[in-house]
mmCIF file of C-alpha atoms and ligand atoms in Angstrom:
data_model
loop_
_atom_site.group_PDB
_atom_site.id
_atom_site.type_symbol
_atom_site.label_atom_id
_atom_site.label_comp_id
_atom_site.label_asym_id
_atom_site.label_seq_id
_atom_site.Cartn_x
_atom_site.Cartn_y
_atom_site.Cartn_z
ATOM 1 C CA MET L 187 -0.163 0.133 -0.082
ATOM 2 C CA THR L 188 0.907 3.672 -0.776
ATOM 3 C CA PHE L 189 0.244 6.582 1.241
ATOM 4 C CA VAL L 190 0.496 9.985 0.197
ATOM 5 C CA LEU L 191 1.985 11.557 3.385
ATOM 6 C CA THR L 192 0.612 14.519 4.968
ATOM 7 C CA PRO L 193 1.166 16.716 8.133
ATOM 8 C CA ASP L 194 -1.526 14.830 9.853
ATOM 9 C CA ALA L 195 0.245 11.535 9.624
ATOM 10 C CA PRO L 196 2.177 9.905 12.850
ATOM 11 C CA ILE L 197 5.701 9.761 13.618
ATOM 12 C CA GLY L 198 6.294 6.141 13.804
ATOM 13 C CA VAL L 199 8.733 4.885 16.677
ATOM 14 C CA PHE L 200 9.493 1.846 17.678
ATOM 15 C CA ASP L 201 11.805 -0.169 20.561
ATOM 16 C CA SER L 202 11.970 -3.801 21.881
ATOM 17 C CA GLY L 203 10.209 -2.071 24.943
ATOM 18 C CA LEU L 204 10.071 0.842 27.120
ATOM 19 C CA GLY L 205 13.622 2.394 25.975
ATOM 20 C CA GLY L 206 11.928 4.353 23.121
ATOM 21 C CA LEU L 207 10.164 6.462 25.566
ATOM 22 C CA SER L 208 13.455 8.233 26.148
ATOM 23 C CA VAL L 209 12.712 9.298 22.435
ATOM 24 C CA LEU L 210 8.919 9.714 22.905
ATOM 25 C CA ARG L 211 9.333 12.056 25.591
ATOM 26 C CA GLU L 212 11.802 14.507 23.644
ATOM 27 C CA ILE L 213 9.186 14.106 20.427
ATOM 28 C CA GLU L 214 6.804 15.704 22.940
ATOM 29 C CA ARG L 215 9.077 18.189 24.297
ATOM 30 C CA GLN L 216 10.189 19.557 20.969
ATOM 31 C CA LEU L 217 7.048 18.727 18.736
ATOM 32 C CA PRO L 218 4.380 18.890 20.998
ATOM 33 C CA ALA L 219 1.687 19.235 18.140
ATOM 34 C CA GLU L 220 2.926 15.888 16.354
ATOM 35 C CA ARG L 221 0.793 12.555 16.465
ATOM 36 C CA ILE L 222 2.787 9.507 17.442
ATOM 37 C CA HIS L 223 2.508 5.763 16.729
ATOM 38 C CA TYR L 224 4.752 4.035 19.252
ATOM 39 C CA VAL L 225 5.441 0.254 19.030
ATOM 40 C CA ALA L 226 6.962 -1.738 21.875
ATOM 41 C CA ASP L 227 7.881 -5.295 20.704
ATOM 42 C CA THR L 228 7.937 -6.753 24.360
ATOM 43 C CA ALA L 229 7.252 -10.399 23.049
ATOM 44 C CA ASN L 230 10.830 -9.691 22.388
ATOM 45 C CA VAL L 231 12.525 -7.718 24.479
ATOM 46 C CA PRO L 232 15.391 -7.792 25.312
ATOM 47 C CA TYR L 233 16.943 -7.249 21.644
ATOM 48 C CA GLY L 234 20.466 -6.889 22.995
ATOM 49 C CA ASP L 235 21.083 -10.341 23.703
ATOM 50 C CA LYS L 236 19.988 -11.807 20.281
ATOM 51 C CA PRO L 237 21.909 -12.721 17.270
ATOM 52 C CA ILE L 238 22.376 -9.335 14.909
ATOM 53 C CA GLU L 239 20.305 -11.146 12.132
ATOM 54 C CA VAL L 240 17.242 -11.775 14.404
ATOM 55 C CA VAL L 241 17.637 -8.443 15.693
ATOM 56 C CA ARG L 242 17.663 -6.887 12.136
ATOM 57 C CA ALA L 243 14.506 -9.380 11.109
ATOM 58 C CA LEU L 244 12.669 -7.749 13.767
ATOM 59 C CA ALA L 245 13.429 -4.330 13.186
ATOM 60 C CA LEU L 246 12.273 -4.764 9.660
ATOM 61 C CA LYS L 247 9.060 -6.255 10.567
ATOM 62 C CA LEU L 248 8.237 -3.344 12.710
ATOM 63 C CA THR L 249 9.233 -0.859 10.289
ATOM 64 C CA ASP L 250 6.914 -2.469 7.730
ATOM 65 C CA TYR L 251 4.117 -2.060 10.087
ATOM 66 C CA LEU L 252 4.618 1.490 10.932
ATOM 67 C CA ILE L 253 5.013 2.509 7.129
ATOM 68 C CA GLU L 254 1.646 0.168 6.224
ATOM 69 C CA SER L 255 0.363 2.079 9.267
ATOM 70 C CA GLY L 256 0.758 5.445 7.523
ATOM 71 C CA ALA L 257 3.937 6.925 9.483
ATOM 72 C CA LYS L 258 5.441 9.735 7.419
ATOM 73 C CA ILE L 259 8.904 9.229 9.254
ATOM 74 C CA VAL L 260 9.951 6.050 11.166
ATOM 75 C CA ILE L 261 12.325 6.388 14.074
ATOM 76 C CA MET L 262 14.316 3.181 15.367
ATOM 77 C CA ALA L 263 14.146 4.496 19.009
ATOM 78 C CA SER L 264 16.868 1.725 19.719
ATOM 79 C CA GLY L 265 20.328 1.437 19.625
ATOM 80 C CA THR L 266 20.627 -2.225 18.892
ATOM 81 C CA SER L 267 17.763 -2.113 16.039
ATOM 82 C CA THR L 268 19.911 0.863 14.557
ATOM 83 C CA ALA L 269 22.889 -0.916 14.747
ATOM 84 C CA ALA L 270 21.397 -4.190 13.233
ATOM 85 C CA GLY L 271 18.675 -2.865 10.725
ATOM 86 C CA LEU L 272 18.782 1.014 9.809
ATOM 87 C CA THR L 273 20.891 0.014 6.616
ATOM 88 C CA ALA L 274 18.500 -2.652 5.354
ATOM 89 C CA ALA L 275 15.793 -0.690 6.304
ATOM 90 C CA ILE L 276 16.797 2.290 4.101
ATOM 91 C CA GLN L 277 17.619 -0.035 1.261
ATOM 92 C CA LYS L 278 14.119 -1.629 1.292
ATOM 93 C CA TYR L 279 12.359 2.032 1.724
ATOM 94 C CA PRO L 280 14.423 4.420 -0.405
ATOM 95 C CA LEU L 281 11.457 6.816 -0.741
ATOM 96 C CA THR L 282 10.592 6.776 3.566
ATOM 97 C CA ASP L 283 12.696 8.766 5.726
ATOM 98 C CA ILE L 284 13.903 6.195 8.417
ATOM 99 C CA ILE L 285 16.359 7.276 11.359
ATOM 100 C CA GLY L 286 18.073 5.799 14.229
ATOM 101 C CA THR L 287 19.611 7.033 17.253
ATOM 102 C CA ILE L 288 23.604 6.257 16.319
ATOM 103 C CA ASP L 289 24.669 8.961 14.362
ATOM 104 C CA SER L 290 22.962 11.608 16.278
ATOM 105 C CA GLY L 291 24.621 10.051 19.552
ATOM 106 C CA ALA L 292 27.754 10.176 18.153
ATOM 107 C CA ARG L 293 27.306 13.635 16.801
ATOM 108 C CA THR L 294 26.311 15.216 20.128
ATOM 109 C CA ALA L 295 29.052 13.159 21.915
ATOM 110 C CA VAL L 296 31.767 14.480 19.277
ATOM 111 C CA HIS L 297 30.670 18.145 19.885
ATOM 112 C CA ALA L 298 30.312 17.751 23.594
ATOM 113 C CA SER L 299 34.104 17.318 24.620
ATOM 114 C CA PRO L 300 37.356 16.926 22.654
ATOM 115 C CA GLY L 301 38.082 13.826 25.115
ATOM 116 C CA ASP L 302 37.996 10.102 24.663
ATOM 117 C CA ILE L 303 34.133 8.666 24.099
ATOM 118 C CA GLY L 304 32.895 5.884 25.953
ATOM 119 C CA VAL L 305 29.880 4.086 25.222
ATOM 120 C CA VAL L 306 27.648 1.950 27.224
ATOM 121 C CA ALA L 307 25.190 -0.013 24.950
ATOM 122 C CA THR L 308 23.592 -3.581 24.664
ATOM 123 C CA ASN L 309 26.202 -6.551 24.097
ATOM 124 C CA ALA L 310 24.810 -6.568 20.369
ATOM 125 C CA THR L 311 25.462 -2.825 19.714
ATOM 126 C CA ALA L 312 28.723 -2.872 21.259
ATOM 127 C CA ARG L 313 29.876 -5.805 19.758
ATOM 128 C CA SER L 314 29.259 -4.160 16.584
ATOM 129 C CA LEU L 315 31.201 -1.197 16.903
ATOM 130 C CA ALA L 316 28.289 0.788 15.167
ATOM 131 C CA PHE L 317 29.439 3.896 17.647
ATOM 132 C CA THR L 318 32.686 3.719 17.264
ATOM 133 C CA ARG L 319 32.026 3.868 13.256
ATOM 134 C CA ALA L 320 29.981 6.634 13.550
ATOM 135 C CA VAL L 321 32.168 8.865 16.057
ATOM 136 C CA ASN L 322 35.008 8.202 13.560
ATOM 137 C CA ALA L 323 33.114 9.344 10.434
ATOM 138 C CA ILE L 324 33.319 12.460 12.187
ATOM 139 C CA ASP L 325 36.536 12.682 13.770
ATOM 140 C CA PRO L 326 38.846 9.537 12.567
ATOM 141 C CA GLU L 327 41.400 10.753 15.325
ATOM 142 C CA ARG L 328 38.988 9.987 18.435
ATOM 143 C CA ARG L 329 39.478 6.960 20.503
ATOM 144 C CA VAL L 330 35.867 5.311 21.296
ATOM 145 C CA VAL L 331 35.597 2.388 24.088
ATOM 146 C CA GLU L 332 32.550 0.525 23.801
ATOM 147 C CA GLN L 333 30.857 -1.416 26.989
ATOM 148 C CA GLY L 334 28.324 -3.863 26.796
ATOM 149 C CA ALA L 335 25.850 -3.589 29.729
ATOM 150 C CA PRO L 336 23.393 -6.377 29.507
ATOM 151 C CA ARG L 337 21.887 -6.033 33.149
ATOM 152 C CA PHE L 338 20.221 -2.615 32.333
ATOM 153 C CA VAL L 339 17.565 -3.658 29.814
ATOM 154 C CA PRO L 340 15.889 -6.120 32.413
ATOM 155 C CA LEU L 341 16.207 -3.244 35.424
ATOM 156 C CA VAL L 342 14.224 -0.676 33.521
ATOM 157 C CA GLU L 343 11.782 -3.114 31.883
ATOM 158 C CA SER L 344 11.230 -4.243 35.402
ATOM 159 C CA GLY L 345 10.561 -0.889 37.054
ATOM 160 C CA LEU L 346 13.614 -0.991 39.000
ATOM 161 C CA THR L 347 15.450 1.825 37.913
ATOM 162 C CA GLU L 348 16.601 3.158 41.159
ATOM 163 C CA CYS L 349 17.367 0.265 43.197
ATOM 164 C CA ALA L 350 21.010 -0.844 44.647
ATOM 165 C CA GLU L 351 21.362 -3.792 41.895
ATOM 166 C CA ALA L 352 21.075 -0.537 39.202
ATOM 167 C CA VAL L 353 23.839 1.143 41.126
ATOM 168 C CA ASP L 354 25.648 -2.055 41.378
ATOM 169 C CA ALA L 355 25.419 -2.527 37.430
ATOM 170 C CA SER L 356 26.264 1.035 36.806
ATOM 171 C CA LEU L 357 29.222 0.508 38.815
ATOM 172 C CA GLU L 358 30.262 -2.352 37.132
ATOM 173 C CA TYR L 359 29.785 -0.890 33.604
ATOM 174 C CA LEU L 360 31.396 2.559 34.595
ATOM 175 C CA ARG L 361 34.376 1.373 36.092
ATOM 176 C CA PRO L 362 36.324 0.110 33.253
ATOM 177 C CA LEU L 363 35.334 3.323 31.177
ATOM 178 C CA ALA L 364 36.503 5.118 34.283
ATOM 179 C CA ARG L 365 39.711 3.353 34.154
ATOM 180 C CA ALA L 366 40.063 4.195 30.412
ATOM 181 C CA GLY L 367 39.959 7.899 31.129
ATOM 182 C CA VAL L 368 36.769 8.739 28.927
ATOM 183 C CA ARG L 369 35.615 12.112 29.332
ATOM 184 C CA VAL L 370 31.734 11.757 27.611
ATOM 185 C CA ILE L 371 29.684 8.485 27.769
ATOM 186 C CA ILE L 372 27.267 8.043 25.325
ATOM 187 C CA LEU L 373 24.020 6.359 26.324
ATOM 188 C CA GLY L 374 24.060 3.835 23.749
ATOM 189 C CA CYS L 375 20.727 2.278 24.423
ATOM 190 C CA THR L 376 17.494 4.046 24.711
ATOM 191 C CA HIS L 377 16.636 2.221 28.020
ATOM 192 C CA PHE L 378 19.472 3.503 29.984
ATOM 193 C CA PRO L 379 18.473 7.281 30.180
ATOM 194 C CA PHE L 380 15.765 6.017 32.727
ATOM 195 C CA LEU L 381 19.002 4.773 34.590
ATOM 196 C CA ASP L 382 20.236 8.328 35.097
ATOM 197 C CA ALA L 383 19.928 8.274 39.030
ATOM 198 C CA ALA L 384 22.075 5.065 39.411
ATOM 199 C CA LEU L 385 24.514 5.940 36.764
ATOM 200 C CA THR L 386 25.141 9.533 38.475
ATOM 201 C CA GLN L 387 25.291 7.646 41.809
ATOM 202 C CA ALA L 388 27.841 5.186 40.701
ATOM 203 C CA ALA L 389 29.938 7.912 39.014
ATOM 204 C CA ARG L 390 29.913 9.531 42.191
ATOM 205 C CA ASP L 391 31.049 6.719 44.096
ATOM 206 C CA LEU L 392 33.932 6.121 41.660
ATOM 207 C CA ASN L 393 34.973 9.888 41.740
ATOM 208 C CA PHE L 394 34.328 10.027 38.072
ATOM 209 C CA GLN L 395 32.829 12.842 36.441
ATOM 210 C CA PRO L 396 31.741 12.002 32.620
ATOM 211 C CA LEU L 397 29.330 13.909 30.666
ATOM 212 C CA PHE L 398 26.500 11.416 29.664
ATOM 213 C CA VAL L 399 25.074 11.801 26.646
ATOM 214 C CA ASP L 400 21.490 10.963 25.307
ATOM 215 C CA PRO L 401 20.957 10.781 21.755
ATOM 216 C CA ALA L 402 17.231 11.575 21.928
ATOM 217 C CA ALA L 403 17.373 15.358 21.504
ATOM 218 C CA GLU L 404 19.989 15.569 18.485
ATOM 219 C CA THR L 405 17.831 12.532 17.048
ATOM 220 C CA VAL L 406 14.492 14.499 17.425
ATOM 221 C CA ARG L 407 16.203 17.793 16.160
ATOM 222 C CA ASP L 408 16.709 15.601 13.097
ATOM 223 C CA VAL L 409 13.279 14.252 12.366
ATOM 224 C CA LYS L 410 12.293 18.037 12.906
ATOM 225 C CA ALA L 411 14.839 18.925 10.366
ATOM 226 C CA ILE L 412 13.569 16.429 8.000
ATOM 227 C CA LEU L 413 9.740 16.994 8.658
ATOM 228 C CA ASP L 414 10.503 20.878 8.101
ATOM 229 C CA ARG L 415 12.074 20.418 5.159
ATOM 230 C CA LYS L 416 9.684 18.221 3.602
ATOM 231 C CA SER L 417 6.751 20.522 4.550
ATOM 232 C CA LEU L 418 5.442 17.758 6.676
ATOM 233 C CA LEU L 419 5.582 19.275 10.349
ATOM 234 C CA ARG L 420 1.915 19.169 11.874
ATOM 235 C CA ASP L 421 0.201 22.351 12.502
ATOM 236 C CA PRO L 422 0.666 23.398 16.187
ATOM 237 C CA GLN L 423 -2.595 24.999 16.199
ATOM 238 C CA LEU L 424 -4.483 21.582 15.906
ATOM 239 C CA PRO L 425 -5.857 19.886 18.684
ATOM 240 C CA HIS L 426 -3.269 17.404 20.536
ATOM 241 C CA THR L 427 -3.966 13.647 19.913
ATOM 242 C CA PRO L 428 -3.143 10.950 22.412
ATOM 243 C CA VAL L 429 -0.063 8.394 21.496
ATOM 244 C CA ARG L 430 -1.174 5.334 19.692
ATOM 245 C CA PHE L 431 0.463 2.368 21.812
ATOM 246 C CA ASP L 432 0.760 -0.768 20.354
ATOM 247 C CA ALA L 433 2.443 -3.841 22.295
ATOM 248 C CA THR L 434 3.437 -7.263 21.257
ATOM 249 C CA GLY L 435 3.108 -8.267 24.497
ATOM 250 C CA ASP L 436 1.143 -7.740 27.710
ATOM 251 C CA PRO L 437 -0.467 -4.299 26.843
ATOM 252 C CA GLU L 438 -1.554 -3.563 30.665
ATOM 253 C CA ASP L 439 1.701 -4.242 32.001
ATOM 254 C CA PHE L 440 3.361 -2.217 29.045
ATOM 255 C CA GLY L 441 0.911 0.622 29.801
ATOM 256 C CA ARG L 442 1.447 0.426 33.532
ATOM 257 C CA GLN L 443 5.275 0.677 33.164
ATOM 258 C CA ALA L 444 5.081 3.453 30.367
ATOM 259 C CA SER L 445 2.677 5.348 32.777
ATOM 260 C CA VAL L 446 5.735 5.285 35.524
ATOM 261 C CA LEU L 447 8.494 6.284 33.057
ATOM 262 C CA LEU L 448 6.328 9.143 31.224
ATOM 263 C CA LYS L 449 4.988 10.454 34.713
ATOM 264 C CA ARG L 450 1.712 10.303 33.291
ATOM 265 C CA ASP L 451 -1.192 7.992 32.069
ATOM 266 C CA ALA L 452 -0.029 6.556 29.024
ATOM 267 C CA GLY L 453 -3.755 5.722 27.944
ATOM 268 C CA VAL L 454 -4.749 3.010 25.815
ATOM 269 C CA VAL L 455 -2.274 0.187 25.002
ATOM 270 C CA ASN L 456 -3.299 -2.009 22.198
ATOM 271 C CA LEU L 457 -2.328 -5.724 21.441
ATOM 272 C CA LEU L 458 -0.372 -6.293 18.216
ATOM 273 C CA ARG L 459 0.142 -9.392 16.929
ATOM 274 C CA LEU L 460 2.635 -9.521 14.137
ATOM 275 C CA ASP L 461 2.435 -12.493 11.705
ATOM 276 C CA ASP L 462 5.814 -14.586 11.009
HETATM 277 N N1 LIG B 756 16.228 0.060 23.804
HETATM 278 C C1 LIG B 756 16.850 -0.781 22.911
HETATM 279 C C2 LIG B 756 18.373 -0.077 22.423
HETATM 280 O O1 LIG B 756 18.149 0.983 22.156
HETATM 281 C C3 LIG B 756 16.863 -2.457 22.968
HETATM 282 C C4 LIG B 756 17.551 -2.995 24.297
HETATM 283 C C5 LIG B 756 17.312 -4.242 24.074
HETATM 284 O O2 LIG B 756 15.816 -4.644 23.943
HETATM 285 O O3 LIG B 756 18.023 -5.338 24.558
HETATM 286 O O4 LIG B 756 19.325 -0.884 22.392
#
């Protein structure tokens, strides 16, 4: 099916679960008039422990669904999906704008400080070295140290963002980056900004003062620039419409957890069954 895109079409956003809400809240801040269609693939979370080809197939399936549902742009609000599937999605849909969080995160970090850059990300993203390539495409001399952080996503998905275990996991993942002397740390998985309190506490315990970079703000600036260029920004005078949420796992559970992270009622969440 082909759609004629209009400004009233939604921005499509997906993640394996709650992490993409760190991008969604930034869309709501920068582009409050926009309609948003958010898909949480909670039946398959976490992505970060899966082989890259499996994540690529999931990312393509969610991209297909959002485009078929009429999204005017698709945001892979997931570092892992971006690392595994962005190139394939752009090849599949050359006429649709599809963007991820890796180039924007790398750009923010490079401009934030001249020092070495650390990345905390899922194991799949860290192993792919996608952030290293993105940083070095801007600044070939810049040293990048990537750290897999597999304990984080399950903590965020369980609502355990501020417990002792979150601080303990933060200590485990920040210690090697402190030793490596990085000055900036990219939160390379969209779940991780929700652990800011634990990360800040752990950094303080390690007497380490990195600048944490959340790629969301720059990602949404990119989206705004693309939509503006194409005259696809929604008229700010139009009435606000609630986010359309779909989840492939338990919709009520997702709605409950999303409401906590968004600090407001997430509203109705639909159960989405995607065919194999
Ligand atoms: N939030 C996603 C990311 O940015 C996926 C994390 C996961 O499911 O492991 O990497």
